[in-house]
PDB file of C-alpha atoms in Angstrom:
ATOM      1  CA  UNK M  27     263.409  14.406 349.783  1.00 46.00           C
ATOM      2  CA  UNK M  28     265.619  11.461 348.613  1.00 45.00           C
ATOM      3  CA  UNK M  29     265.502   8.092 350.490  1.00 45.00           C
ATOM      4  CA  UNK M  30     268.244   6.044 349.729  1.00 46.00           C
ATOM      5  CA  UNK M  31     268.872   2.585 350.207  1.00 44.00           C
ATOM      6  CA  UNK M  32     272.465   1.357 350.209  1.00 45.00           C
ATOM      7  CA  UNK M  33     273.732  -2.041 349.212  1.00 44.00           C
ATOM      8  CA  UNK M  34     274.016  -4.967 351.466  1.00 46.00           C
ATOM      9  CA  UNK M  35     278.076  -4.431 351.299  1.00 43.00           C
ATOM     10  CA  UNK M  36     277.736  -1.055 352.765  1.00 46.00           C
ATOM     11  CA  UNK M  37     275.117  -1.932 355.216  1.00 47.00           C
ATOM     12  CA  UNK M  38     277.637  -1.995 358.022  1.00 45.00           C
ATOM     13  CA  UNK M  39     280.003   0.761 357.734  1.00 45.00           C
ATOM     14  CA  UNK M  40     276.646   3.087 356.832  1.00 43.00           C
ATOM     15  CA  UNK M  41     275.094   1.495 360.113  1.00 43.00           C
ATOM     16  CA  UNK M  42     278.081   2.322 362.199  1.00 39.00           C
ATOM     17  CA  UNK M  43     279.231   5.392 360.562  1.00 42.00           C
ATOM     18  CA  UNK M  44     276.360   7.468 358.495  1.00 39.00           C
ATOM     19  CA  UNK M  45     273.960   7.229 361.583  1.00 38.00           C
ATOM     20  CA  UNK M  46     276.248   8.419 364.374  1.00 38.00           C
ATOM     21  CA  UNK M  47     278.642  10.929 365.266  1.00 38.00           C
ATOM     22  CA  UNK M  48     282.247  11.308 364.796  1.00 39.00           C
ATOM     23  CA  UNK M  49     283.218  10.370 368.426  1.00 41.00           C
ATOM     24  CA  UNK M  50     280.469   7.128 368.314  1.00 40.00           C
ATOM     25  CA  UNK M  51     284.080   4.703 369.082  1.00 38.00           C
ATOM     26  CA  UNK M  52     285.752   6.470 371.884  1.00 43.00           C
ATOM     27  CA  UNK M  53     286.261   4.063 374.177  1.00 45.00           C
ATOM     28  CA  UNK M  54     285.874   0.778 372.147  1.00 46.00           C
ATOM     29  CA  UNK M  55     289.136  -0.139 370.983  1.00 53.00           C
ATOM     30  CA  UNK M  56     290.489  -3.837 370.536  1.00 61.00           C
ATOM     31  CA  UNK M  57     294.842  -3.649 370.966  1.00 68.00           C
ATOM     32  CA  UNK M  58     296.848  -6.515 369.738  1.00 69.00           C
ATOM     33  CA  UNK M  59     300.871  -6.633 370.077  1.00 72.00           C
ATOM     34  CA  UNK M  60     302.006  -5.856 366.495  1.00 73.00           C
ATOM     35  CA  UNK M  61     305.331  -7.790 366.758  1.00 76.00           C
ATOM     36  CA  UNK M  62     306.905  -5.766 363.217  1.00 75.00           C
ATOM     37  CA  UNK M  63     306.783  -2.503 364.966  1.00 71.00           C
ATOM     38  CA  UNK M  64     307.437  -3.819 368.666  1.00 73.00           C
ATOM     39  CA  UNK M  65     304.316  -2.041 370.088  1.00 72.00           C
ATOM     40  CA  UNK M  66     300.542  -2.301 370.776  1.00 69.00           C
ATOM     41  CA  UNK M  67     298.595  -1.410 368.395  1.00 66.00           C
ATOM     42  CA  UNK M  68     294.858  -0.143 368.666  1.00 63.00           C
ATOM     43  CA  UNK M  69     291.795  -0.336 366.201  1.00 61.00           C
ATOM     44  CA  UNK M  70     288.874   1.379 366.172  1.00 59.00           C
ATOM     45  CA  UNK M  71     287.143  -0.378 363.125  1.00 63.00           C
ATOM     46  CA  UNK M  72     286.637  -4.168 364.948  1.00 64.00           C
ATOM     47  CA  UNK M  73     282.995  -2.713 365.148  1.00 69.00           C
ATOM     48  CA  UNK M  74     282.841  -3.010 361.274  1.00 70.00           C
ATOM     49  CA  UNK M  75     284.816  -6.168 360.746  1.00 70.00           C
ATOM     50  CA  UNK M  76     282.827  -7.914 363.197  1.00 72.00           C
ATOM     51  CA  UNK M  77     279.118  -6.745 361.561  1.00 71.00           C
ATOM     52  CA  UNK M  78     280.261  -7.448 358.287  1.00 72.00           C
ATOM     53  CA  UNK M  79     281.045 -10.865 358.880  1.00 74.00           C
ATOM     54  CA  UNK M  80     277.652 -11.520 360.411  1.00 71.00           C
ATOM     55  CA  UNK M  81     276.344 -10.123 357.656  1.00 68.00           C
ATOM     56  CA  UNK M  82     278.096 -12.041 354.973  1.00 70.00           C
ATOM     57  CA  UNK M  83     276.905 -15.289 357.067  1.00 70.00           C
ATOM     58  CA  UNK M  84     274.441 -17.936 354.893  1.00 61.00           C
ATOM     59  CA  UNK M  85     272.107 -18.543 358.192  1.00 66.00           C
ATOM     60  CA  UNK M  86     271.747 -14.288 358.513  1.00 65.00           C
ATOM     61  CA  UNK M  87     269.321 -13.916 355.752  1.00 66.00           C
ATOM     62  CA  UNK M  88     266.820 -12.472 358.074  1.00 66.00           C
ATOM     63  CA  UNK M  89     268.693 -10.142 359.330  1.00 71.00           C
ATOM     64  CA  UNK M  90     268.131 -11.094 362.433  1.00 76.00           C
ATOM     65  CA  UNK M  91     271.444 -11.734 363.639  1.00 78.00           C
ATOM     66  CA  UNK M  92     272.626  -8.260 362.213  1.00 77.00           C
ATOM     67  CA  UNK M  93     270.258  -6.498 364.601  1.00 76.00           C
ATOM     68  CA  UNK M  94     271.057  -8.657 367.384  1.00 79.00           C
ATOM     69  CA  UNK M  95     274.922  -7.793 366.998  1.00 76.00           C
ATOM     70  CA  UNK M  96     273.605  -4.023 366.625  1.00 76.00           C
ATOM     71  CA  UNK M  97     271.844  -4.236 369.793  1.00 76.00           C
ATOM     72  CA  UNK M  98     274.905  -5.998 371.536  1.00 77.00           C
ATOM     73  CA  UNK M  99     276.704  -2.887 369.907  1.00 75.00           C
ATOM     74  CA  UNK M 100     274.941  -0.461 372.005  1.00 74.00           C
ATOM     75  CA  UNK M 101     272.702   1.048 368.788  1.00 76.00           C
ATOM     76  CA  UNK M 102     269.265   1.567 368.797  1.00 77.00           C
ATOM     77  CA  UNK M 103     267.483  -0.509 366.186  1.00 79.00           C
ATOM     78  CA  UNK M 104     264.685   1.521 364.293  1.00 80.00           C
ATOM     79  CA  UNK M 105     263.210  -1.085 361.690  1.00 79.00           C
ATOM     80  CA  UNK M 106     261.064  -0.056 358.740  1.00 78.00           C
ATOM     81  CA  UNK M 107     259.179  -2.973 356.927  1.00 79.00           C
ATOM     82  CA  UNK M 108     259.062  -1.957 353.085  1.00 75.00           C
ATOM     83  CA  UNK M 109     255.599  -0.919 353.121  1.00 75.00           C
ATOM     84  CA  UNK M 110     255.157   1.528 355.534  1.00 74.00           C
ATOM     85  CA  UNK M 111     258.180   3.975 354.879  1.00 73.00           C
ATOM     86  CA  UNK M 112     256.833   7.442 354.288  1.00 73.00           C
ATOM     87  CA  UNK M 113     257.288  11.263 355.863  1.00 74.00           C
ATOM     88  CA  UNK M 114     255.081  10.503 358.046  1.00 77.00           C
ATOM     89  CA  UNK M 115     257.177   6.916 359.656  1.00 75.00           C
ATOM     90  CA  UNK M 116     260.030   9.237 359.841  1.00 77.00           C
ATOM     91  CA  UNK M 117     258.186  11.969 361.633  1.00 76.00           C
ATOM     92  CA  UNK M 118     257.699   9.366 364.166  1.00 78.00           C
ATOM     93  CA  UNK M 119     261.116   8.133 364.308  1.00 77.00           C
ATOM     94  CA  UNK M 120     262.347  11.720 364.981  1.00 77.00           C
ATOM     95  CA  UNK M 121     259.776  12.633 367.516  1.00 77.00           C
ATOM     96  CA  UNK M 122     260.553   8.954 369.113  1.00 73.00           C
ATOM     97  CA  UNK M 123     264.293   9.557 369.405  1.00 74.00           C
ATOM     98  CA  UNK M 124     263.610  13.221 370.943  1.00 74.00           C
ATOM     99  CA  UNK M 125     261.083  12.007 373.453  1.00 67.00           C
ATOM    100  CA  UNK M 126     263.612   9.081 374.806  1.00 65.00           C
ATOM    101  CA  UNK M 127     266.953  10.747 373.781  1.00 57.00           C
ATOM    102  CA  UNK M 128     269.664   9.482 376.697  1.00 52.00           C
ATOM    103  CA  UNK M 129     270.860  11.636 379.134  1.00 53.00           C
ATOM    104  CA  UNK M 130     273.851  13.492 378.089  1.00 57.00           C
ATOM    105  CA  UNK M 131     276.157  12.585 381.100  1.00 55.00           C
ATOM    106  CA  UNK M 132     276.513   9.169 379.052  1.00 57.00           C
ATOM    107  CA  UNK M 133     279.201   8.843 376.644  1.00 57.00           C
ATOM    108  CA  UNK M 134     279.073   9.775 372.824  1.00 55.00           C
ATOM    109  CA  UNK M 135     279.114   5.930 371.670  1.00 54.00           C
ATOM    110  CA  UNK M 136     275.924   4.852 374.108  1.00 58.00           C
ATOM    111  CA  UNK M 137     273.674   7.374 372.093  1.00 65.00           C
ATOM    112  CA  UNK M 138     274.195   6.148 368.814  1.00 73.00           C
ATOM    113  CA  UNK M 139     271.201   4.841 366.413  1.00 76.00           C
ATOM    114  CA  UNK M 140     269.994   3.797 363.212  1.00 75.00           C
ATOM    115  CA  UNK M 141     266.872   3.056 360.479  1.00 78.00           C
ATOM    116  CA  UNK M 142     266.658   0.141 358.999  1.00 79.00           C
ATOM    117  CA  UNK M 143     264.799  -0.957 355.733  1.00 78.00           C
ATOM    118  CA  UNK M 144     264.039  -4.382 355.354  1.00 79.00           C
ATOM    119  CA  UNK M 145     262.446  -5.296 352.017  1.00 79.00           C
ATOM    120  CA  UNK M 146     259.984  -8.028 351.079  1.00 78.00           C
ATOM    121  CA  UNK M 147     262.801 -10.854 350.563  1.00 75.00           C
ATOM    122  CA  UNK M 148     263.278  -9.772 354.221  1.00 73.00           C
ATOM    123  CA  UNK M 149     267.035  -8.302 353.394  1.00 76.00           C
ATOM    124  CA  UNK M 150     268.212  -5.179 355.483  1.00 78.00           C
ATOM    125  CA  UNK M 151     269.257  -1.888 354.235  1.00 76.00           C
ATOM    126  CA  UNK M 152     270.655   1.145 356.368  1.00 73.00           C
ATOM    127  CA  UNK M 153     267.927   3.581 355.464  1.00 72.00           C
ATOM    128  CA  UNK M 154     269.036   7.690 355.657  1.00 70.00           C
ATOM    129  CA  UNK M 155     267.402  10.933 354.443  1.00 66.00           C
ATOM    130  CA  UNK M 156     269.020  12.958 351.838  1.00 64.00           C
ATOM    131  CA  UNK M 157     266.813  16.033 352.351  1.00 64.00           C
ATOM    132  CA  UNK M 158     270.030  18.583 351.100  1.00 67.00           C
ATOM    133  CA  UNK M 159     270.751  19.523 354.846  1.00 72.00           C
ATOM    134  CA  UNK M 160     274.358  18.337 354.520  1.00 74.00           C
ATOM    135  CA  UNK M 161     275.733  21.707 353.777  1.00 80.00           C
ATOM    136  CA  UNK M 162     273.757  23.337 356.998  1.00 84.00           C
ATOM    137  CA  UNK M 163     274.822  20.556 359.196  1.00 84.00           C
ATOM    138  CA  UNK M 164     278.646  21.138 358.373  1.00 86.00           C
ATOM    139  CA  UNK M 165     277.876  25.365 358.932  1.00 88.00           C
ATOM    140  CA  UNK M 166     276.459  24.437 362.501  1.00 89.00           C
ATOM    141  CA  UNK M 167     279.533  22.367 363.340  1.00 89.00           C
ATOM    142  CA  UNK M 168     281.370  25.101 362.343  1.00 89.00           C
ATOM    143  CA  UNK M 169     279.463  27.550 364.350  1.00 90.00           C
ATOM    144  CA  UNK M 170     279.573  25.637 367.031  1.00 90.00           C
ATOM    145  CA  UNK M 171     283.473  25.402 367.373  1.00 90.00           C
ATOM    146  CA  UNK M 172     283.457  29.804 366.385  1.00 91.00           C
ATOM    147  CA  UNK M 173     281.137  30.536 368.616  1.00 93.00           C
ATOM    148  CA  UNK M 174     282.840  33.045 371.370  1.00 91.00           C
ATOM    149  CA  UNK M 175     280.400  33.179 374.526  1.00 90.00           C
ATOM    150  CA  UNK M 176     282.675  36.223 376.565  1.00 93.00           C
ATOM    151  CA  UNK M 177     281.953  38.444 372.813  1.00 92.00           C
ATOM    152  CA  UNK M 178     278.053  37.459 373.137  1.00 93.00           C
ATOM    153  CA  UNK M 179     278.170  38.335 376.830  1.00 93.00           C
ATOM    154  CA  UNK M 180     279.711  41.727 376.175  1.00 92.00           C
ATOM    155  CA  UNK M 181     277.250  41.990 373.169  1.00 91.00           C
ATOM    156  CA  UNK M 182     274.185  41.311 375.242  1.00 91.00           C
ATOM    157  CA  UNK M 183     275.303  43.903 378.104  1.00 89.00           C
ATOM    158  CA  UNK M 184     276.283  46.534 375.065  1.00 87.00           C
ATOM    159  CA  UNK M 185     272.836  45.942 373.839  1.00 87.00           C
ATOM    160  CA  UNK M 186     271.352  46.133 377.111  1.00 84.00           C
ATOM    161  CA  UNK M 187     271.958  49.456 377.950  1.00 81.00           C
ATOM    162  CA  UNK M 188     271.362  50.782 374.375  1.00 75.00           C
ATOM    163  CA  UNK M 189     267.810  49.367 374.830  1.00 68.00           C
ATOM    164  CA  UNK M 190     267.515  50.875 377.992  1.00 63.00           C
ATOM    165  CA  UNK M 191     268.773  54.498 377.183  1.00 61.00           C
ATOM    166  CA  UNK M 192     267.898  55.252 373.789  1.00 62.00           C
ATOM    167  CA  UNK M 193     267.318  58.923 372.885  1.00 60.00           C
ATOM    168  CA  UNK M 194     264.718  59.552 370.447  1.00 55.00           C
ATOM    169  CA  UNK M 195     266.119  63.138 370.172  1.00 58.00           C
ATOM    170  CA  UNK M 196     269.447  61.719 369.074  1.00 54.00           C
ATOM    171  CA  UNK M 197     270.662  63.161 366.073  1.00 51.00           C
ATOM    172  CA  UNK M 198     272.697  59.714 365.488  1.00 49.00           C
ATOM    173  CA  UNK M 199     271.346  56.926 363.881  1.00 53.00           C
ATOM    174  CA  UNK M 200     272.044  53.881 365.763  1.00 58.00           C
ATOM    175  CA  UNK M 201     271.127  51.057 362.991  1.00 64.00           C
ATOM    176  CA  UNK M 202     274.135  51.274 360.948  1.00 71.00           C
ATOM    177  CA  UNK M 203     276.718  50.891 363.367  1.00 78.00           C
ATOM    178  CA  UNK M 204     274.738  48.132 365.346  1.00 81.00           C
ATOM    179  CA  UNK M 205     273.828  46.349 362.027  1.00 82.00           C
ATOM    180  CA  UNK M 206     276.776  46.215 360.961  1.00 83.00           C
ATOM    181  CA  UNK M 207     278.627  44.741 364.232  1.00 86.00           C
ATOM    182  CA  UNK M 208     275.738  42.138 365.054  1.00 88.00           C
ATOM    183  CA  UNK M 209     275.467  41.513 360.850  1.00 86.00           C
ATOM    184  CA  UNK M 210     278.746  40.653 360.319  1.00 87.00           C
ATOM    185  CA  UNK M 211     281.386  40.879 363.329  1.00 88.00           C
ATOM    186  CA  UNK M 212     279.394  38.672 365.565  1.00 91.00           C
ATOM    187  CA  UNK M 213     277.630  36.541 362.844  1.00 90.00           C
ATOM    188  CA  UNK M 214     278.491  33.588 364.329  1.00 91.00           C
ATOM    189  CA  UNK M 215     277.012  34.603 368.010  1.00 93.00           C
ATOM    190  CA  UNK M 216     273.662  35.920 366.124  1.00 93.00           C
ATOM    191  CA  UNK M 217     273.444  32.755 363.965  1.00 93.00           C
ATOM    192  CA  UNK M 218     271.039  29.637 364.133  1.00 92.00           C
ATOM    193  CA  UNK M 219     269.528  30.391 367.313  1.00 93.00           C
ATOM    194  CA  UNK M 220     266.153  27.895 366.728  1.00 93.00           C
ATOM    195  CA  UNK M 221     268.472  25.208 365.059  1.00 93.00           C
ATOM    196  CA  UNK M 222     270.547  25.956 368.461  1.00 94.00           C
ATOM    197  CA  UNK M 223     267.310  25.206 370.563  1.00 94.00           C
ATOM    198  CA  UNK M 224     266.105  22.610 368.751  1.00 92.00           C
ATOM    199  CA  UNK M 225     269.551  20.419 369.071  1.00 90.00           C
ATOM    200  CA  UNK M 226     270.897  21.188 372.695  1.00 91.00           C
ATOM    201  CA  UNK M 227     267.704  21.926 374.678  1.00 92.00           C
ATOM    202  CA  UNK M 228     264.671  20.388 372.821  1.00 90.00           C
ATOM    203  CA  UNK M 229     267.360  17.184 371.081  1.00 86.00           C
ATOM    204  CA  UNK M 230     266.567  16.681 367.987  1.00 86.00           C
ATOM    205  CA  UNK M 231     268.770  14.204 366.701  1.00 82.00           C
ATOM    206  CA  UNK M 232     270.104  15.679 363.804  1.00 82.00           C
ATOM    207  CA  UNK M 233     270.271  18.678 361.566  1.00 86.00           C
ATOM    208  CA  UNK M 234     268.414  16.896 359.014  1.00 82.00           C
ATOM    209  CA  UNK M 235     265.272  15.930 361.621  1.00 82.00           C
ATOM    210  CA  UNK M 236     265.025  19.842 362.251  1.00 85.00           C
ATOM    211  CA  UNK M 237     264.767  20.490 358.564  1.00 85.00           C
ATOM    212  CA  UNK M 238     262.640  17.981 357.731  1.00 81.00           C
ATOM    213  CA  UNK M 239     260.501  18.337 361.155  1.00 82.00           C
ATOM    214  CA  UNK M 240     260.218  22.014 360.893  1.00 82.00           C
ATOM    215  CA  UNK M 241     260.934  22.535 356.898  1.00 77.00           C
ATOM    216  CA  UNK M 242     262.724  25.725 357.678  1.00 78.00           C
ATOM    217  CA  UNK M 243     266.566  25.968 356.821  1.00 79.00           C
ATOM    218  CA  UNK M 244     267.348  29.650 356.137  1.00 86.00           C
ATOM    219  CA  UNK M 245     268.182  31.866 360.052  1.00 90.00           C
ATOM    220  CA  UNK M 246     264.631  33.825 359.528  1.00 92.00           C
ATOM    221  CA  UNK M 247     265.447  34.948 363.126  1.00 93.00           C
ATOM    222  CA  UNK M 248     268.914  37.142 362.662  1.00 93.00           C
ATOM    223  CA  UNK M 249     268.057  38.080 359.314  1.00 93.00           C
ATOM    224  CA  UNK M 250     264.451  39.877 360.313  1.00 93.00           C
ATOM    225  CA  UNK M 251     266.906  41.024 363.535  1.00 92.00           C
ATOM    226  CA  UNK M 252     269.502  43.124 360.835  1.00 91.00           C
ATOM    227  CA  UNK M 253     266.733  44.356 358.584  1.00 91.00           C
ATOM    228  CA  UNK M 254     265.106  45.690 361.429  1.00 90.00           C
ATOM    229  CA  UNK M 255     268.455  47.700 361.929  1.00 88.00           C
ATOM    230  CA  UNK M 256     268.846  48.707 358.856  1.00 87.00           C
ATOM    231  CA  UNK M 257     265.033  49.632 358.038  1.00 88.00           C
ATOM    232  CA  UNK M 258     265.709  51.669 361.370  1.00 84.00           C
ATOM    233  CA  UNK M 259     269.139  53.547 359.928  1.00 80.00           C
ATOM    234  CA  UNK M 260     267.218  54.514 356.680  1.00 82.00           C
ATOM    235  CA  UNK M 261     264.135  56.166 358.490  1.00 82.00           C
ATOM    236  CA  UNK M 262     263.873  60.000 359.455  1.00 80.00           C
ATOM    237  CA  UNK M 263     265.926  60.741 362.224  1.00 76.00           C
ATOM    238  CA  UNK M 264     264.551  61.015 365.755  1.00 74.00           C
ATOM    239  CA  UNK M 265     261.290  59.676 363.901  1.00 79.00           C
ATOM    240  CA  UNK M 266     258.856  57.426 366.165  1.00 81.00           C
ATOM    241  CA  UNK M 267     259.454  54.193 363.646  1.00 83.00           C
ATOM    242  CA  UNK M 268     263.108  54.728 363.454  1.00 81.00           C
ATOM    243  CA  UNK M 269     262.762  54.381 367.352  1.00 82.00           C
ATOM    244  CA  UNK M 270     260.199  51.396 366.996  1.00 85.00           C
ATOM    245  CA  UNK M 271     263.008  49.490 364.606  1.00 87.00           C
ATOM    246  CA  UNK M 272     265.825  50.108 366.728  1.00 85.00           C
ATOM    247  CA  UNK M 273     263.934  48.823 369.258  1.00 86.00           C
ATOM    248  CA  UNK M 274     262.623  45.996 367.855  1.00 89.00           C
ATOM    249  CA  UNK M 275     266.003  44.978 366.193  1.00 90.00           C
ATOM    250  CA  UNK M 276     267.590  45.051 369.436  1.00 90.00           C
ATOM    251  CA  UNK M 277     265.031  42.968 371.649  1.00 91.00           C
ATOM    252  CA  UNK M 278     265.612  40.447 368.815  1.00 93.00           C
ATOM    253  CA  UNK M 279     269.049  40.320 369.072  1.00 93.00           C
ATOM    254  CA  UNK M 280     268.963  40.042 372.586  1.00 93.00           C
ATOM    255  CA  UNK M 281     266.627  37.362 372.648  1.00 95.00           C
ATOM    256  CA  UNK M 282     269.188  35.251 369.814  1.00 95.00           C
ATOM    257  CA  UNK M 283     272.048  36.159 371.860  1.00 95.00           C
ATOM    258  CA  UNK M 284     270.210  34.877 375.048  1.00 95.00           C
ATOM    259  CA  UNK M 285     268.933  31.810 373.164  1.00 95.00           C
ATOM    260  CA  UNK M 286     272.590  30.484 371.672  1.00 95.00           C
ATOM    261  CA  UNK M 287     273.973  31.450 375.229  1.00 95.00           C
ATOM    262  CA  UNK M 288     271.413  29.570 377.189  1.00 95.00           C
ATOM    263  CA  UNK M 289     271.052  26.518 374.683  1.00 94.00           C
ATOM    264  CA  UNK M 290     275.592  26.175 374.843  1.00 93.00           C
ATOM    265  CA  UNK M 291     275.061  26.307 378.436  1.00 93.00           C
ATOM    266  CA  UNK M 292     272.272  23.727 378.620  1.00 92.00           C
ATOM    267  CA  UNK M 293     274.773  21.271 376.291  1.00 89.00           C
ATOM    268  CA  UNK M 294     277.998  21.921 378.836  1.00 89.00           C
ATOM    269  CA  UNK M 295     276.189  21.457 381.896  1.00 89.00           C
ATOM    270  CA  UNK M 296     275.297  18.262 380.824  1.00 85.00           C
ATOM    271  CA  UNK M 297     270.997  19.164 381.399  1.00 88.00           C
ATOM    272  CA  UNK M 298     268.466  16.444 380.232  1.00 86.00           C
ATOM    273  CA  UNK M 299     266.791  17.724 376.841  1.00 87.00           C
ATOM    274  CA  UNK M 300     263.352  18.472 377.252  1.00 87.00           C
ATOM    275  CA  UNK M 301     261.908  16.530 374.515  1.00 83.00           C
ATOM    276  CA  UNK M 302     258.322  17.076 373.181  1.00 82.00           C
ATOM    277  CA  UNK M 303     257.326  17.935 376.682  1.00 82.00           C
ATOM    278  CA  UNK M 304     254.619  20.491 375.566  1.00 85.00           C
ATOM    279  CA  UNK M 305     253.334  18.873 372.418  1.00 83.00           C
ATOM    280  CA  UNK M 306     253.414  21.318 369.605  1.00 85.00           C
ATOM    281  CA  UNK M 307     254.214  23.946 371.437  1.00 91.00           C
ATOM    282  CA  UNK M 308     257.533  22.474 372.321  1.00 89.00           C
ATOM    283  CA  UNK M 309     260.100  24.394 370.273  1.00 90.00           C
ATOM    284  CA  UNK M 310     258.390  27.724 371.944  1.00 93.00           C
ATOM    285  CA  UNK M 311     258.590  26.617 375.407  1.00 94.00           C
ATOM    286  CA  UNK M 312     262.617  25.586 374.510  1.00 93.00           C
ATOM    287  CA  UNK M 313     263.225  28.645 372.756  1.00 95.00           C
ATOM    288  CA  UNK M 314     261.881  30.388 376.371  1.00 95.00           C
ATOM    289  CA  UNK M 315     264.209  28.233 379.040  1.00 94.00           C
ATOM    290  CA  UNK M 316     266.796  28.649 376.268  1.00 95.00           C
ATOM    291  CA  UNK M 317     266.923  32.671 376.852  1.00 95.00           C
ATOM    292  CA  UNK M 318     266.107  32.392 380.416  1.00 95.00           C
ATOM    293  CA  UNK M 319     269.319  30.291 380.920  1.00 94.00           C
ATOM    294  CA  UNK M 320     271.016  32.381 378.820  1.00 93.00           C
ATOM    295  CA  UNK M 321     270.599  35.433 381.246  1.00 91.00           C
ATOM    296  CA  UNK M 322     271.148  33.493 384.275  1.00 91.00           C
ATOM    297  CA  UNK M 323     274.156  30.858 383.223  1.00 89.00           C
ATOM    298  CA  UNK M 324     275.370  32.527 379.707  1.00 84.00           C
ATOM    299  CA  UNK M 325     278.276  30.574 378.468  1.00 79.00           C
TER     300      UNK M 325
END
């Protein structure tokens, strides 16, 4: 883990940009009449301008007045004094944010929040993790906008009644074909079912909080879900543990296919994240309502 400290020039736009989402300035514009091209003309960077002129003020060397325009911003202030940054200060941040994370009814730009560093000359810097998480944060985004919910429905009721009616006199040998359908047709419905969770239903702030919370990045769950499949194609035919992997690899794809159903619908119908309700037993509890809702309002 890499903690990086930015320069006092970059303080704002990494304050305003690096610690919130794409969508942090819908609905704060400033519109002037731009008499060249005879129309009105909207910005979305007067956030920016106005920070960094506070913070290129002689009387701001405090900081103070940059985390009082902050505030007036909207953005949650997290400040870090130089000698107590450490895994375990960010642990608290993260569990912090999840406990009191806003209700999601609000819009994007009223959620947004930041870490600062300030150092012993008492000068801020944005403070951010650089735990290698960027290139699984960008594969959930993507996921997210793949994701088909009507081929995980059909998936879940396919899976279902194969559960239900399997044959262990059957001649045919059920792993390959459902391995390879849930392995690679409907990767993105299998995929990233605890990161799923741990986002929309417990809210964890960020991709890189679940990494560095949990210290698990690879999908454990829909790999050990496949291999089960395929450990059950490669077994004796009609055999008791080709019967015990098939079954086992299909109650765990059920239960992923339940969990990134339930946790999509618990993000769309706009439900309060639990938080760390239960303590350390949190992410199990989630993982539960996020299957339950999954059978009940799949989406």
């Amino acid at each position: 883990m890499n903690i990086s400290t930015p320069t006092p020039t970059s303080q704002a736009e990494a304050s305003l940009n690096q610690m919130s989402s794409e969508e942090s300035f819908e609905g704060s514009y400033v519109c002037e009449w731009n008499s060249q091209s005879g129309k009105i003309e909207c910005q979305q960077d007067y956030k920016f301008q106005i920070l960094q002129r506070i913070i290129d003020q002689e009387d701001n060397k405090d900081g103070r007045q940059t985390i009082d325009q902050l505030k007036e911003f909207g953005i949650t202030v997290y400040l870090a004094e130089h000698d107590t940054v450490n895994l375990t200060l960010l642990k608290q941040v993260i569990s912090h944010v999840t406990v009191n994370k806003n209700d999601r009814s609000r819009d994007p730009h009223e959620n947004q929040r930041c870490i600062l560093y300030r150092d012993k000359s008492g000068q801020l810097y944005n403070l951010t993790v650089d735990n290698g998480s960027g290139g699984l944060a960008s594969t959930w985004k993507q996921l997210m906008l793949s994701f088909s919910g009507m081929q995980a429905m059909v998936a879940l009721s396919v899976l279902t009644r194969a559960f239900a009616c399997i044959n262990p006199e059957s001649k045919v040998k059920p792993g390959y074909f459902l391995g390879l359908v849930l392995g690679l047709v409907l990767a993105e419905e299998m995929s990233q079912s605890v990161l799923n969770v741990a986002m929309l239903v417990q809210g964890i702030p960020s991709v890189a909080a679940q990494t560095l919370v949990s210290g698990a990045e690879s999908d454990w769950p829909r790999k050990i879900a496949v291999f089960s499949l395929a450990l059950a194609a490669a077994q004796e035919s009609g055999s008791a543990a080709q019967k015990i992997s098939t079954l086992l690899g299909i109650a765990m794809s059920m239960t992923l296919l339940g969990a990134n159903l339930g946790s999509r619908a618990w993000m769309h119908m706009k439900w309060r994240p639990i938080g760390n309700m239960f303590g350390p037993l949190t992410p199990f509890y989630a993982y539960c309502a996020a299957v339950l809702t999954g059978l009940v309002f799949p989406f």
